[in-house]
């Protein structure tokens, strides 16, 4: 493993992950929406030791562009063996409650685009009988809460989809990793007050790289979110519906 396609490469978590891979001399292909940021990140990754860095712009919701992007990534990397899907938006829950169109847009960005990308990537890696697909889902997908259930349901869709994809890909030697971070201090969460449970993108990135090396299936990052979410899932619905979370 040493040739990674990174989708949503301008995300703080993806960039921190790419830095670790660059220091290990990987070949990288980046996609994102902002060409200037991509160019700056690519330059930085080359200086950090990446064997090669190429990039292109990609709007994740432009499903018709996915196959061409994957063909370009394969050409630039001489066939990628690892794909990280990291893009996402933290939905405005209140606005989504009064606008189905906005809710649909959020679900499209956070879930349907991931289904399209991971399906197409899986087809390519299955034909090679090896590879790793890493997708950033979220602890928010483990249970719907009134404060963010539009974002949560999109991540839940991703988590369930990946569970099925993992089973399907196992016989092809393709590993599918679901990453479930808790609270991470990134531009996505800039408006939130930070506390004890918060992590830095660098520590989540280290967890992602370790999960790739160890061929993990589902990782909570940091690890303590696994017992926290187990407890959250165990609360009976009769009690849960009365809580303000
Ligand atoms: N931060 C957290 O607490 C947290 C917790 C759990 C899971 N996650 C997940 O971690 C992943 C990375 O997020 P982050 O925390 O690193 O946030 P971030 O730095 O704000 O990155 C989000 C990225 O998604 C990209 N993006 C959004 N919509 C897109 C679209 N339609 N097409 C292409 N790119 C798009 C953004 O690109 P632009 O710069 O062009 O807008 C940005 O690069 C996301 O999937 C997020 O849901 C984050």
Short mmCIF file of N, CA and C in Angstrom, two decimals, residues 101-183:
data_model
loop_
_atom_site.label_atom_id
_atom_site.label_comp_id
_atom_site.label_asym_id
_atom_site.label_seq_id
_atom_site.Cartn_x
_atom_site.Cartn_y
_atom_site.Cartn_z
N UNK A 101 -35.74 20.53 0.82
CA UNK A 101 -34.72 20.67 -0.23
C UNK A 101 -33.33 20.75 0.41
N UNK A 102 -33.21 21.50 1.51
CA UNK A 102 -31.91 21.60 2.18
C UNK A 102 -31.53 20.26 2.81
N UNK A 103 -32.52 19.60 3.43
CA UNK A 103 -32.24 18.29 4.04
C UNK A 103 -31.74 17.31 2.97
N UNK A 104 -32.39 17.34 1.81
CA UNK A 104 -32.00 16.44 0.72
C UNK A 104 -30.57 16.75 0.25
N UNK A 105 -30.27 18.05 0.18
CA UNK A 105 -28.92 18.45 -0.24
C UNK A 105 -27.88 17.92 0.76
N UNK A 106 -28.20 18.04 2.05
CA UNK A 106 -27.28 17.57 3.08
C UNK A 106 -27.10 16.05 3.02
N UNK A 107 -28.21 15.35 2.81
CA UNK A 107 -28.14 13.89 2.73
C UNK A 107 -27.39 13.47 1.46
N UNK A 108 -27.56 14.25 0.40
CA UNK A 108 -26.84 13.96 -0.85
C UNK A 108 -25.33 14.11 -0.64
N UNK A 109 -24.93 15.22 -0.02
CA UNK A 109 -23.50 15.47 0.19
C UNK A 109 -22.89 14.44 1.15
N UNK A 110 -23.57 14.21 2.27
CA UNK A 110 -22.97 13.38 3.32
C UNK A 110 -23.17 11.89 3.11
N UNK A 111 -24.16 11.51 2.29
CA UNK A 111 -24.42 10.07 2.13
C UNK A 111 -24.42 9.61 0.67
N UNK A 112 -25.27 10.21 -0.16
CA UNK A 112 -25.43 9.66 -1.52
C UNK A 112 -24.16 9.80 -2.34
N UNK A 113 -23.44 10.90 -2.18
CA UNK A 113 -22.18 11.05 -2.93
C UNK A 113 -21.17 10.00 -2.47
N UNK A 114 -21.24 9.65 -1.20
CA UNK A 114 -20.32 8.64 -0.65
C UNK A 114 -20.68 7.25 -1.19
N UNK A 115 -21.98 7.00 -1.33
CA UNK A 115 -22.43 5.73 -1.91
C UNK A 115 -21.92 5.62 -3.35
N UNK A 116 -22.08 6.69 -4.12
CA UNK A 116 -21.61 6.68 -5.51
C UNK A 116 -20.10 6.45 -5.57
N UNK A 117 -19.36 7.22 -4.80
CA UNK A 117 -17.89 7.13 -4.87
C UNK A 117 -17.38 5.78 -4.38
N UNK A 118 -17.90 5.33 -3.24
CA UNK A 118 -17.36 4.08 -2.67
C UNK A 118 -17.76 2.88 -3.53
N UNK A 119 -18.95 2.93 -4.17
CA UNK A 119 -19.35 1.83 -5.06
C UNK A 119 -18.41 1.74 -6.26
N UNK A 120 -18.13 2.89 -6.85
CA UNK A 120 -17.28 2.91 -8.05
C UNK A 120 -15.84 2.52 -7.70
N UNK A 121 -15.38 2.97 -6.54
CA UNK A 121 -14.02 2.60 -6.10
C UNK A 121 -13.96 1.10 -5.84
N UNK A 122 -15.01 0.57 -5.21
CA UNK A 122 -15.05 -0.87 -4.90
C UNK A 122 -14.96 -1.71 -6.18
N UNK A 123 -15.65 -1.28 -7.22
CA UNK A 123 -15.61 -2.03 -8.48
C UNK A 123 -14.18 -2.10 -9.00
N UNK A 124 -13.46 -0.98 -8.93
CA UNK A 124 -12.08 -0.97 -9.42
C UNK A 124 -11.18 -1.84 -8.56
N UNK A 125 -11.30 -1.72 -7.23
CA UNK A 125 -10.40 -2.48 -6.34
C UNK A 125 -10.73 -3.97 -6.37
N UNK A 126 -12.01 -4.32 -6.52
CA UNK A 126 -12.40 -5.73 -6.59
C UNK A 126 -11.74 -6.40 -7.80
N UNK A 127 -11.64 -5.68 -8.90
CA UNK A 127 -11.01 -6.22 -10.11
C UNK A 127 -9.52 -6.48 -9.88
N UNK A 128 -8.94 -5.73 -8.92
CA UNK A 128 -7.49 -5.90 -8.61
C UNK A 128 -7.27 -6.89 -7.48
N UNK A 129 -8.36 -7.31 -6.84
CA UNK A 129 -8.30 -8.26 -5.72
C UNK A 129 -7.44 -7.76 -4.57
N UNK A 130 -7.43 -6.45 -4.35
CA UNK A 130 -6.73 -5.90 -3.18
C UNK A 130 -7.10 -4.43 -3.04
N UNK A 131 -6.75 -3.87 -1.90
CA UNK A 131 -6.95 -2.45 -1.69
C UNK A 131 -7.73 -2.15 -0.43
N UNK A 132 -7.80 -0.85 -0.13
CA UNK A 132 -8.46 -0.38 1.09
C UNK A 132 -9.33 0.83 0.77
N UNK A 133 -10.57 0.78 1.25
CA UNK A 133 -11.47 1.94 1.15
C UNK A 133 -11.72 2.45 2.57
N UNK A 134 -11.38 3.69 2.81
CA UNK A 134 -11.58 4.29 4.14
C UNK A 134 -12.59 5.42 4.00
N UNK A 135 -13.62 5.40 4.81
CA UNK A 135 -14.64 6.45 4.73
C UNK A 135 -14.85 7.05 6.12
N UNK A 136 -14.90 8.38 6.18
CA UNK A 136 -15.16 9.02 7.47
C UNK A 136 -16.67 9.16 7.65
N UNK A 137 -17.21 8.34 8.55
CA UNK A 137 -18.61 8.48 8.96
C UNK A 137 -18.61 9.33 10.22
N UNK A 138 -19.37 8.96 11.23
CA UNK A 138 -19.37 9.76 12.48
C UNK A 138 -20.10 9.00 13.57
N UNK A 139 -19.75 9.31 14.82
CA UNK A 139 -20.53 8.78 15.94
C UNK A 139 -21.98 9.27 15.86
N UNK A 140 -22.18 10.39 15.16
CA UNK A 140 -23.54 10.94 15.03
C UNK A 140 -24.47 9.97 14.31
N UNK A 141 -23.89 9.02 13.54
CA UNK A 141 -24.71 8.05 12.83
C UNK A 141 -25.16 6.88 13.68
N UNK A 142 -24.67 6.82 14.93
CA UNK A 142 -25.02 5.67 15.79
C UNK A 142 -26.42 5.77 16.37
N UNK A 143 -26.94 7.00 16.53
CA UNK A 143 -28.31 7.16 17.02
C UNK A 143 -28.82 8.56 16.66
N UNK A 144 -30.05 8.63 16.21
CA UNK A 144 -30.62 9.93 15.84
C UNK A 144 -30.88 10.78 17.09
N UNK A 145 -30.45 12.03 17.03
CA UNK A 145 -30.73 12.96 18.13
C UNK A 145 -31.38 14.21 17.55
N UNK A 146 -32.29 14.84 18.33
CA UNK A 146 -33.04 15.96 17.78
C UNK A 146 -32.15 17.11 17.32
N UNK A 147 -30.96 17.24 17.92
CA UNK A 147 -30.10 18.38 17.57
C UNK A 147 -29.38 18.22 16.23
N UNK A 148 -29.29 16.97 15.70
CA UNK A 148 -28.58 16.83 14.41
C UNK A 148 -28.96 15.56 13.65
N UNK A 149 -30.26 15.25 13.60
CA UNK A 149 -30.61 13.96 13.00
C UNK A 149 -30.57 13.93 11.48
N UNK A 150 -30.51 15.09 10.83
CA UNK A 150 -30.36 15.04 9.36
C UNK A 150 -28.92 14.61 9.02
N UNK A 151 -27.94 15.28 9.63
CA UNK A 151 -26.54 14.87 9.48
C UNK A 151 -26.37 13.43 9.98
N UNK A 152 -26.97 13.14 11.14
CA UNK A 152 -26.83 11.81 11.75
C UNK A 152 -27.37 10.70 10.86
N UNK A 153 -28.52 10.94 10.23
CA UNK A 153 -29.11 9.88 9.40
C UNK A 153 -28.27 9.66 8.14
N UNK A 154 -27.64 10.73 7.64
CA UNK A 154 -26.76 10.56 6.47
C UNK A 154 -25.55 9.70 6.85
N UNK A 155 -24.98 9.96 8.03
CA UNK A 155 -23.83 9.18 8.47
C UNK A 155 -24.25 7.74 8.80
N UNK A 156 -25.46 7.59 9.30
CA UNK A 156 -25.99 6.26 9.58
C UNK A 156 -26.11 5.46 8.28
N UNK A 157 -26.59 6.12 7.23
CA UNK A 157 -26.69 5.46 5.92
C UNK A 157 -25.30 5.01 5.47
N UNK A 158 -24.32 5.90 5.64
CA UNK A 158 -22.94 5.57 5.23
C UNK A 158 -22.43 4.37 6.01
N UNK A 159 -22.64 4.38 7.33
CA UNK A 159 -22.15 3.28 8.17
C UNK A 159 -22.78 1.96 7.76
N UNK A 160 -24.10 1.96 7.52
CA UNK A 160 -24.80 0.72 7.14
C UNK A 160 -24.37 0.26 5.75
N UNK A 161 -24.25 1.22 4.83
CA UNK A 161 -23.81 0.88 3.47
C UNK A 161 -22.42 0.23 3.50
N UNK A 162 -21.52 0.81 4.30
CA UNK A 162 -20.16 0.28 4.36
C UNK A 162 -20.11 -1.10 4.99
N UNK A 163 -21.03 -1.36 5.93
CA UNK A 163 -21.08 -2.68 6.56
C UNK A 163 -21.38 -3.74 5.49
N UNK A 164 -22.34 -3.44 4.62
CA UNK A 164 -22.66 -4.37 3.54
C UNK A 164 -21.54 -4.46 2.52
N UNK A 165 -20.99 -3.31 2.18
CA UNK A 165 -19.89 -3.28 1.19
C UNK A 165 -18.69 -4.08 1.71
N UNK A 166 -18.44 -3.97 3.01
CA UNK A 166 -17.30 -4.69 3.62
C UNK A 166 -17.45 -6.20 3.44
N UNK A 167 -18.68 -6.69 3.72
CA UNK A 167 -18.94 -8.13 3.53
C UNK A 167 -18.74 -8.53 2.08
N UNK A 168 -19.30 -7.70 1.17
CA UNK A 168 -19.22 -8.02 -0.26
C UNK A 168 -17.77 -8.02 -0.75
N UNK A 169 -16.97 -7.07 -0.24
CA UNK A 169 -15.59 -6.92 -0.71
C UNK A 169 -14.61 -7.90 -0.08
N UNK A 170 -15.02 -8.52 1.03
CA UNK A 170 -14.08 -9.37 1.76
C UNK A 170 -13.50 -10.47 0.87
N UNK A 171 -14.36 -11.07 0.05
CA UNK A 171 -13.87 -12.19 -0.78
C UNK A 171 -12.93 -11.72 -1.90
N UNK A 172 -12.90 -10.41 -2.14
CA UNK A 172 -11.98 -9.87 -3.15
C UNK A 172 -10.68 -9.36 -2.51
N UNK A 173 -10.56 -9.50 -1.19
CA UNK A 173 -9.35 -9.02 -0.53
C UNK A 173 -9.31 -7.51 -0.38
N UNK A 174 -10.48 -6.88 -0.49
CA UNK A 174 -10.55 -5.42 -0.34
C UNK A 174 -11.06 -5.09 1.05
N UNK A 175 -10.31 -4.29 1.80
CA UNK A 175 -10.70 -3.94 3.16
C UNK A 175 -11.48 -2.62 3.16
N UNK A 176 -12.60 -2.62 3.88
CA UNK A 176 -13.44 -1.41 3.97
C UNK A 176 -13.45 -0.94 5.43
N UNK A 177 -12.98 0.27 5.64
CA UNK A 177 -12.85 0.79 7.01
C UNK A 177 -13.83 1.94 7.23
N UNK A 178 -14.64 1.81 8.28
CA UNK A 178 -15.55 2.88 8.69
C UNK A 178 -14.90 3.62 9.85
N UNK A 179 -14.68 4.90 9.65
CA UNK A 179 -14.07 5.72 10.70
C UNK A 179 -15.18 6.55 11.36
N UNK A 180 -15.26 6.44 12.69
CA UNK A 180 -16.29 7.20 13.41
C UNK A 180 -15.61 8.13 14.42
N UNK A 181 -15.30 9.35 13.99
CA UNK A 181 -14.75 10.30 14.96
C UNK A 181 -15.85 10.85 15.86
N UNK A 182 -15.42 11.31 17.03
CA UNK A 182 -16.33 12.06 17.91
C UNK A 182 -16.19 13.54 17.56
N UNK A 183 -16.03 14.38 18.59
CA UNK A 183 -15.88 15.82 18.32
C UNK A 183 -14.43 16.12 17.92
#
